[in-house]
PDB file of C-alpha atoms and ligand atoms in Angstrom:
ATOM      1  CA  UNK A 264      22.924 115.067  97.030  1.00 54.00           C
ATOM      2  CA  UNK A 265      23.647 111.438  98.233  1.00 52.00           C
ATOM      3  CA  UNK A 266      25.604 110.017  96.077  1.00 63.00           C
ATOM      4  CA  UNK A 267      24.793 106.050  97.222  1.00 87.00           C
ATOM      5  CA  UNK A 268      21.472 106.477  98.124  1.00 96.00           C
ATOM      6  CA  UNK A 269      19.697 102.960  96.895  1.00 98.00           C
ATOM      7  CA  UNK A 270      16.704 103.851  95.218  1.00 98.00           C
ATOM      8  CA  UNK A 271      15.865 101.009  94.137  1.00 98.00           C
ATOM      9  CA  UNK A 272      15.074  99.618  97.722  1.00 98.00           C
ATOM     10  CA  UNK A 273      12.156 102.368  97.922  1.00 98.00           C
ATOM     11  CA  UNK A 274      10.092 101.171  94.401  1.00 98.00           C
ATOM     12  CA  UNK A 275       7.444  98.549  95.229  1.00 98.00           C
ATOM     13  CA  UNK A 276       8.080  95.635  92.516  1.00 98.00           C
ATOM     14  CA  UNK A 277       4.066  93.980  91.783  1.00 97.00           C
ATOM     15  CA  UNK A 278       4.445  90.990  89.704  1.00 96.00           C
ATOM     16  CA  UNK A 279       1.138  90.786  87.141  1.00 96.00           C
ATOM     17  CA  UNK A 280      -0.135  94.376  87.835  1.00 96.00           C
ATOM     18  CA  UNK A 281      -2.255  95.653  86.262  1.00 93.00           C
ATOM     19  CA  UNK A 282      -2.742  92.556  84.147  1.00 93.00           C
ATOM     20  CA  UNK A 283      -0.822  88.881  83.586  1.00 95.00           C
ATOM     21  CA  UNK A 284       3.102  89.343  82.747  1.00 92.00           C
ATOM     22  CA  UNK A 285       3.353  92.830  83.927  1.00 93.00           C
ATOM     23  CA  UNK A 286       6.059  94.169  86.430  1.00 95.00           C
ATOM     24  CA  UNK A 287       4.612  96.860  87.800  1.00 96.00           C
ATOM     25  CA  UNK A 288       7.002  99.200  89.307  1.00 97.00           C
ATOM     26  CA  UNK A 289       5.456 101.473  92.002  1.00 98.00           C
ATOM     27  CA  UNK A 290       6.494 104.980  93.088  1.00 98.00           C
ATOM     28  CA  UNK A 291       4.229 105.025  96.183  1.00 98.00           C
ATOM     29  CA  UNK A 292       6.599 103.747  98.049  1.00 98.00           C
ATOM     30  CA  UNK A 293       9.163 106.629  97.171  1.00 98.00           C
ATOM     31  CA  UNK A 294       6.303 109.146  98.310  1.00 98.00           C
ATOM     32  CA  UNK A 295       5.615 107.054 101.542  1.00 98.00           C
ATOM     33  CA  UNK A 296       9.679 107.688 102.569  1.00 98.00           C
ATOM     34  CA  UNK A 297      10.431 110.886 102.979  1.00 98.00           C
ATOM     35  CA  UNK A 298      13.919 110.471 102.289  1.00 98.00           C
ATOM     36  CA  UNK A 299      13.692 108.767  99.591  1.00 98.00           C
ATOM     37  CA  UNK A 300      11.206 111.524  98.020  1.00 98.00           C
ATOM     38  CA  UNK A 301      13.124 114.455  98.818  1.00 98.00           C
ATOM     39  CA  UNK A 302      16.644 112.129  96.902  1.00 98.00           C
ATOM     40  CA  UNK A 303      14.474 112.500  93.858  1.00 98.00           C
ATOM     41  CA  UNK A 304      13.436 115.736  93.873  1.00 98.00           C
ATOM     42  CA  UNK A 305      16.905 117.043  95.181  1.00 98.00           C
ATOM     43  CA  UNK A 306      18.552 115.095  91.776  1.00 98.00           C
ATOM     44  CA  UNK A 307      16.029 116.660  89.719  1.00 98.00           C
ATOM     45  CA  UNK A 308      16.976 119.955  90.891  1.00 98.00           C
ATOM     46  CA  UNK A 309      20.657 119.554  90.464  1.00 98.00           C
ATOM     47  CA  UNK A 310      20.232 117.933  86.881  1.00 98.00           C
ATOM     48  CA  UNK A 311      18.159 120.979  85.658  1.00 98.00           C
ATOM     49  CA  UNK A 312      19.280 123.867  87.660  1.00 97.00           C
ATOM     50  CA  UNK A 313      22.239 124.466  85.462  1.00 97.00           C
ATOM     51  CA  UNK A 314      19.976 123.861  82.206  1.00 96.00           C
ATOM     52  CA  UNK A 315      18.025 126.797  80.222  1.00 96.00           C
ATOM     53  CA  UNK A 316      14.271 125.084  81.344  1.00 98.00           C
ATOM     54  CA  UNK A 317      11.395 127.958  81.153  1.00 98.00           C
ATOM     55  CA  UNK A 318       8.574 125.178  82.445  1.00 98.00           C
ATOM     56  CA  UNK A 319       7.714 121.685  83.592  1.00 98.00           C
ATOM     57  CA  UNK A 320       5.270 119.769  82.153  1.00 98.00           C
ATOM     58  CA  UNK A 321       3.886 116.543  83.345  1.00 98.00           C
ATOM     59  CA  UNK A 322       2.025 113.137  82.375  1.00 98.00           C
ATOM     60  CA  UNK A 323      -1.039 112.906  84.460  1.00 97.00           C
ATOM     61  CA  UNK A 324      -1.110 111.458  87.214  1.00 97.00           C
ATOM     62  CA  UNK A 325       1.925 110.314  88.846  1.00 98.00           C
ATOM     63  CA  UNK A 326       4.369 113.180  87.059  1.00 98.00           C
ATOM     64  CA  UNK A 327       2.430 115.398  88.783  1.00 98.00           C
ATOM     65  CA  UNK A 328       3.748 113.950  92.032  1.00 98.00           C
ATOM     66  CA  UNK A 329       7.269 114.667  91.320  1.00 98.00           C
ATOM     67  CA  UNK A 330       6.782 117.548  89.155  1.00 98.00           C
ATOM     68  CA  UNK A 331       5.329 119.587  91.727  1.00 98.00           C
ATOM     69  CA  UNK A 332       7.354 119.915  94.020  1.00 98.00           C
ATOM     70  CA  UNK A 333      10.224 120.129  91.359  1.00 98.00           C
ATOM     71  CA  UNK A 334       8.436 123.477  89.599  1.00 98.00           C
ATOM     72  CA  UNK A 335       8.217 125.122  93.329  1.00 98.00           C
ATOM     73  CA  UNK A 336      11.804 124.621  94.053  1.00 98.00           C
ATOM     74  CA  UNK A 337      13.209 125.619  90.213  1.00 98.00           C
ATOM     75  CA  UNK A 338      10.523 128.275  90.653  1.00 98.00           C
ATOM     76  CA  UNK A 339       9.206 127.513  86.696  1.00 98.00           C
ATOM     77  CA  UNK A 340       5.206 127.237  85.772  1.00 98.00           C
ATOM     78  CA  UNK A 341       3.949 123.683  85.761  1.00 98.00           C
ATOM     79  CA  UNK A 342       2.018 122.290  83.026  1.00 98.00           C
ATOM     80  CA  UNK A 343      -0.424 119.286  83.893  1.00 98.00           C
ATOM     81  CA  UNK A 344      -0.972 117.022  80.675  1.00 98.00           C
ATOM     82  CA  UNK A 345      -4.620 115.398  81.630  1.00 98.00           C
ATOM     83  CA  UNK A 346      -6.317 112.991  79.691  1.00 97.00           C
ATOM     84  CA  UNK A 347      -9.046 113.819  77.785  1.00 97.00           C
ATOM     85  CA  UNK A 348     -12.007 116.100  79.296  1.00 97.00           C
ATOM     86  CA  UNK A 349     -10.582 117.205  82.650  1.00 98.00           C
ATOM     87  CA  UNK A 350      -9.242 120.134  82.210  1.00 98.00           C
ATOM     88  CA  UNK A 351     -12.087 123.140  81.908  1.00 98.00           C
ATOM     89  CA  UNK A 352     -10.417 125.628  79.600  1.00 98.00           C
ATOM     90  CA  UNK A 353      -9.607 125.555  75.873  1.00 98.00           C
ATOM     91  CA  UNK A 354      -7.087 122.772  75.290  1.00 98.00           C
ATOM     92  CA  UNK A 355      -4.950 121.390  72.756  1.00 98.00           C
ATOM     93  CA  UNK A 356      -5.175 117.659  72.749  1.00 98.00           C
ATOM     94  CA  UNK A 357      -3.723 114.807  71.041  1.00 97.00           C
ATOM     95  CA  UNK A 358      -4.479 111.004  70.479  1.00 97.00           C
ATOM     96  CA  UNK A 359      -2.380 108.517  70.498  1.00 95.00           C
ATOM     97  CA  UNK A 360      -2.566 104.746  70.441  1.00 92.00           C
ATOM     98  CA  UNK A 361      -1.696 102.252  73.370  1.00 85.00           C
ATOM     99  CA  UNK A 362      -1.404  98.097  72.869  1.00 76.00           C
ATOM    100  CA  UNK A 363      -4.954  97.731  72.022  1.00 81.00           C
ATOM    101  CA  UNK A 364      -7.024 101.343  72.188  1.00 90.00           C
ATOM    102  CA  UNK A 365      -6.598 104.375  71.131  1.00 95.00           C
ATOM    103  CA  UNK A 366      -6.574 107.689  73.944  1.00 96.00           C
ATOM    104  CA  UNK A 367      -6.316 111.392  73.997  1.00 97.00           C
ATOM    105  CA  UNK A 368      -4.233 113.750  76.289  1.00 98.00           C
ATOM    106  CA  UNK A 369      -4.991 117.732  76.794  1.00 98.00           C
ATOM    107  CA  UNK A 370      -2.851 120.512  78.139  1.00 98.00           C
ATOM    108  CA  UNK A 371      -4.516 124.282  78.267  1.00 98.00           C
ATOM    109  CA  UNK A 372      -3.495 125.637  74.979  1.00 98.00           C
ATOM    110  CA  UNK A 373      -3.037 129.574  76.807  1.00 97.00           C
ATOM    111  CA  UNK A 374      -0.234 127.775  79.254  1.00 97.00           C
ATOM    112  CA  UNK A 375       1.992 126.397  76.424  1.00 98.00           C
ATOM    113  CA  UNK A 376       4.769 129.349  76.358  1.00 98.00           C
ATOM    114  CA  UNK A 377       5.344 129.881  73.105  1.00 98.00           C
ATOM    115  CA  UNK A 378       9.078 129.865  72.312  1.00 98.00           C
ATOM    116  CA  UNK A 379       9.921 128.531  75.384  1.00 98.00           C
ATOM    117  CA  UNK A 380      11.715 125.422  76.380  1.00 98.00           C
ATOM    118  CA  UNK A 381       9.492 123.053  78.415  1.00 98.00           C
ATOM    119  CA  UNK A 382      10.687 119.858  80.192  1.00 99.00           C
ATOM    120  CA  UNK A 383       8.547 116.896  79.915  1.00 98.00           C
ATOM    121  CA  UNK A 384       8.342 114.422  82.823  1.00 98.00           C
ATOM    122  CA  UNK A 385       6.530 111.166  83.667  1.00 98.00           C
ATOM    123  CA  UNK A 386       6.994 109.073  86.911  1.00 98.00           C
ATOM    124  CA  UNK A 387       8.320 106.142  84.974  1.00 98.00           C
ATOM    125  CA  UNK A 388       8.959 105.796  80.758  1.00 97.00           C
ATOM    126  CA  UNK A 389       8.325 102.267  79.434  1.00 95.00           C
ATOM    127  CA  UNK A 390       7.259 102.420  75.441  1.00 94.00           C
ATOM    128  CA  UNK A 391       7.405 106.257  75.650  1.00 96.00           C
ATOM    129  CA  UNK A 392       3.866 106.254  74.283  1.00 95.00           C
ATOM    130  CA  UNK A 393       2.681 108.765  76.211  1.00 96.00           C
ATOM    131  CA  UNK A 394       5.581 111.169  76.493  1.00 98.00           C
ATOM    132  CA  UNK A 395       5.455 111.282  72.380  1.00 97.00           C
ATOM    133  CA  UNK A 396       2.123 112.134  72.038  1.00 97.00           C
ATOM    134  CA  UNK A 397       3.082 115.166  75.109  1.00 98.00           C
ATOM    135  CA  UNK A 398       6.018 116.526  72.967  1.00 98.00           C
ATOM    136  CA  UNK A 399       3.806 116.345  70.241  1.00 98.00           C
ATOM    137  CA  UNK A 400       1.077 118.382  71.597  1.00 97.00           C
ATOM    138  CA  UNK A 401       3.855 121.154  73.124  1.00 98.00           C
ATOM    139  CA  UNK A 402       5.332 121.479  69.801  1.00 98.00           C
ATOM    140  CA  UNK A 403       2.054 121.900  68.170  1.00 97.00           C
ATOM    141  CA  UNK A 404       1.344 124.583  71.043  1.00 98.00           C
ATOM    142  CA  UNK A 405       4.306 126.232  70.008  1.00 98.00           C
ATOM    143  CA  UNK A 406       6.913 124.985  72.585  1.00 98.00           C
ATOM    144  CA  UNK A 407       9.859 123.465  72.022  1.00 98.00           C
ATOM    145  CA  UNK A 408      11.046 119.656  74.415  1.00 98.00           C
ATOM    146  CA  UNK A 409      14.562 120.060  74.973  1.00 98.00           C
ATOM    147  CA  UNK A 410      14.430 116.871  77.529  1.00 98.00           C
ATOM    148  CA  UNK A 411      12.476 114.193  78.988  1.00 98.00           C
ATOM    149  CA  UNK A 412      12.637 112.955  82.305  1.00 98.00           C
ATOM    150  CA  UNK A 413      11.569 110.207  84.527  1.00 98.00           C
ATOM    151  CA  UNK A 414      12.521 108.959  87.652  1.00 98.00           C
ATOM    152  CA  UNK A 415      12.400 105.444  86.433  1.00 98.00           C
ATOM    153  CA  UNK A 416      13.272 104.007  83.115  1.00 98.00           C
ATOM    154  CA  UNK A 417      12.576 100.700  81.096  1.00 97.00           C
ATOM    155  CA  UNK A 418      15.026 101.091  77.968  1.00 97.00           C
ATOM    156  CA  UNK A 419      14.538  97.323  76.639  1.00 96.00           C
ATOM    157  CA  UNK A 420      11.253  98.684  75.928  1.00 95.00           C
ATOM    158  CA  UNK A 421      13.381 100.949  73.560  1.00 96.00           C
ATOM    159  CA  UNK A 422      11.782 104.502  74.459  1.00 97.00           C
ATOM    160  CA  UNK A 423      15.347 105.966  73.446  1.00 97.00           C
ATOM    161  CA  UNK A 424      15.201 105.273  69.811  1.00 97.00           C
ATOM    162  CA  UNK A 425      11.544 106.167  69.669  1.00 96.00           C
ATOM    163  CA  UNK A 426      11.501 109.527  71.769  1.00 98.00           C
ATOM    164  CA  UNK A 427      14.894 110.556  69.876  1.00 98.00           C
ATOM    165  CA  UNK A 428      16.308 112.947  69.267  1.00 98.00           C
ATOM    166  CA  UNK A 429      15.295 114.409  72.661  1.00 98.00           C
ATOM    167  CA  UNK A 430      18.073 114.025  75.382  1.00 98.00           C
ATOM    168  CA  UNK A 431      16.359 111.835  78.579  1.00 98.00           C
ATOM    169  CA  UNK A 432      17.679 111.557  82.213  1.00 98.00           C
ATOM    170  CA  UNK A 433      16.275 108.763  84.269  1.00 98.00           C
ATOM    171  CA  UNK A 434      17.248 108.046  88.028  1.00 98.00           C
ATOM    172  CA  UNK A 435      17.004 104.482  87.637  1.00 98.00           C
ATOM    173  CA  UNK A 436      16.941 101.637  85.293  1.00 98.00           C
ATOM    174  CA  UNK A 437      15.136  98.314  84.944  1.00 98.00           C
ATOM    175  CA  UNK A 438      16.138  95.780  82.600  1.00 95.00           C
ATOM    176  CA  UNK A 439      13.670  93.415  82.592  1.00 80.00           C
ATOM    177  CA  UNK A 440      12.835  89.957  84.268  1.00 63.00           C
TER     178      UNK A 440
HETATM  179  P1  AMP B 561       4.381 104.400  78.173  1.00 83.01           P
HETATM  180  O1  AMP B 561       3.512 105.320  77.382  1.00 83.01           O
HETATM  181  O2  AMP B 561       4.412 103.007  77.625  1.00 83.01           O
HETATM  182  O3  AMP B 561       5.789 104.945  78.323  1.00 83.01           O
HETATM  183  O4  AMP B 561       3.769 104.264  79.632  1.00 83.01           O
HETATM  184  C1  AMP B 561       2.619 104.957  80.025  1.00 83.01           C
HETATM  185  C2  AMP B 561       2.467 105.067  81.512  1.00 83.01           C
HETATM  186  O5  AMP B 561       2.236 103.786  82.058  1.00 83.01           O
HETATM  187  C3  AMP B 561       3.640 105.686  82.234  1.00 83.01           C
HETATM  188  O6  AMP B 561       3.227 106.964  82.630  1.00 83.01           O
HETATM  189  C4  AMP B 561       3.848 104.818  83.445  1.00 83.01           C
HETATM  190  O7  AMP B 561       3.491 105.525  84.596  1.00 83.01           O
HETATM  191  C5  AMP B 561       2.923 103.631  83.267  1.00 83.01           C
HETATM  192  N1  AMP B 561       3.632 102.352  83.191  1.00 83.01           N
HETATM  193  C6  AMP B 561       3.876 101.625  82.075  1.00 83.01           C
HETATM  194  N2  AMP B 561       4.518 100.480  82.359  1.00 83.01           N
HETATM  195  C7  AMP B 561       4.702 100.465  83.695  1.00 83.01           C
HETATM  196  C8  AMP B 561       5.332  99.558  84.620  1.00 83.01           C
HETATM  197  N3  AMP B 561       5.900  98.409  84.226  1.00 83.01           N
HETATM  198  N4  AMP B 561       5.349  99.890  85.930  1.00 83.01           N
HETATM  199  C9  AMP B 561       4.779 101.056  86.343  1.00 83.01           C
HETATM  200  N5  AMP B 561       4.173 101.942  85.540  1.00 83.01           N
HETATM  201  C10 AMP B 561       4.124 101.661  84.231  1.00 83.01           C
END
């Protein structure tokens, strides 16, 4: 693994996306460079190859990007979270608010291993939101989170203290503005 590869120079900043006062940090950009794809998936690897992980699980849709390819090479099953009413067998689902709605994520309830340790991934954790409602619903499936990852983290948005007391591994940090 490249030790002083700059990621950062591969994550597209857009100022006011989606809406006013937003920083919007893109991962398209890491899946348009090869390189800089493969230096995410390769530290993902290393992190968790070492660690007792039975499956992946990931935040629709950009987790699935990176947690694809990550579930081939660790050769675990992969779990895609969807939001509500996409996925055609029987689910267990879970809703959760955001800033001014409320929404619902599914996972198919026959895919949570019970007793098994799942890692939870997202491309990017701001509030942590979403990845609490996911532990939530793999728990209540019977599984248990031993760790949260994404390849970009926002901790002044204090996901830390409200997705503890799960360990999480990020490849990079923002710190705001
Ligand atoms: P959250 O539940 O607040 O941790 O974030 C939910 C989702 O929104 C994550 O899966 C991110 O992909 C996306 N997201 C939130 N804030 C940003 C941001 N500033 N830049 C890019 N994606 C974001």
């Amino acid at each position: 693994m490249a030790k002083e590869f700059n990621l950062d120079s591969y994550i597209r900043k857009v100022p006011n996306f989606p809406k006013e006062g937003i920083l919007f940090y893109d991962i398209t950009s890491i899946l348009a460079a090869p390189e800089a794809f493969q230096y995410c998936v390769e530290c993902m690897v290393d992190i968790y190859k070492d660690k007792e992980i039975d499956a992946v699980a990931a935040i629709e849709a950009r987790g699935f990007l990176f947690a694809a390819p990550f579930a081939a090479r660790m050769g675990i099953p992969l779990l895609p979270i969807r939001k509500k009413g996409k996925l055609p067998g029987i689910t267990l689902s879970k809703k959760y608010a955001l800033e001014y709605a409320m929404a619902e994520i599914e996972v198919h309830q026959e895919d949570v291993p019970e007793g098994k340790r799942v890692l939870l991934l997202d491309d990017l954790i701001a509030t942590g939101g979403t990845l609490n409602a996911a532990r939530a619903l793999l728990n209540a499936g019977g599984a248990e989170v031993p760790g949260i990852f994404g390849v970009v983290g926002l901790p002044f948005l204090n996901y830390e203290e409200f997705l503890a007391p799960t360990p999480i591994i990020t490849l990079i940090n923002y710190h705001g503005e």
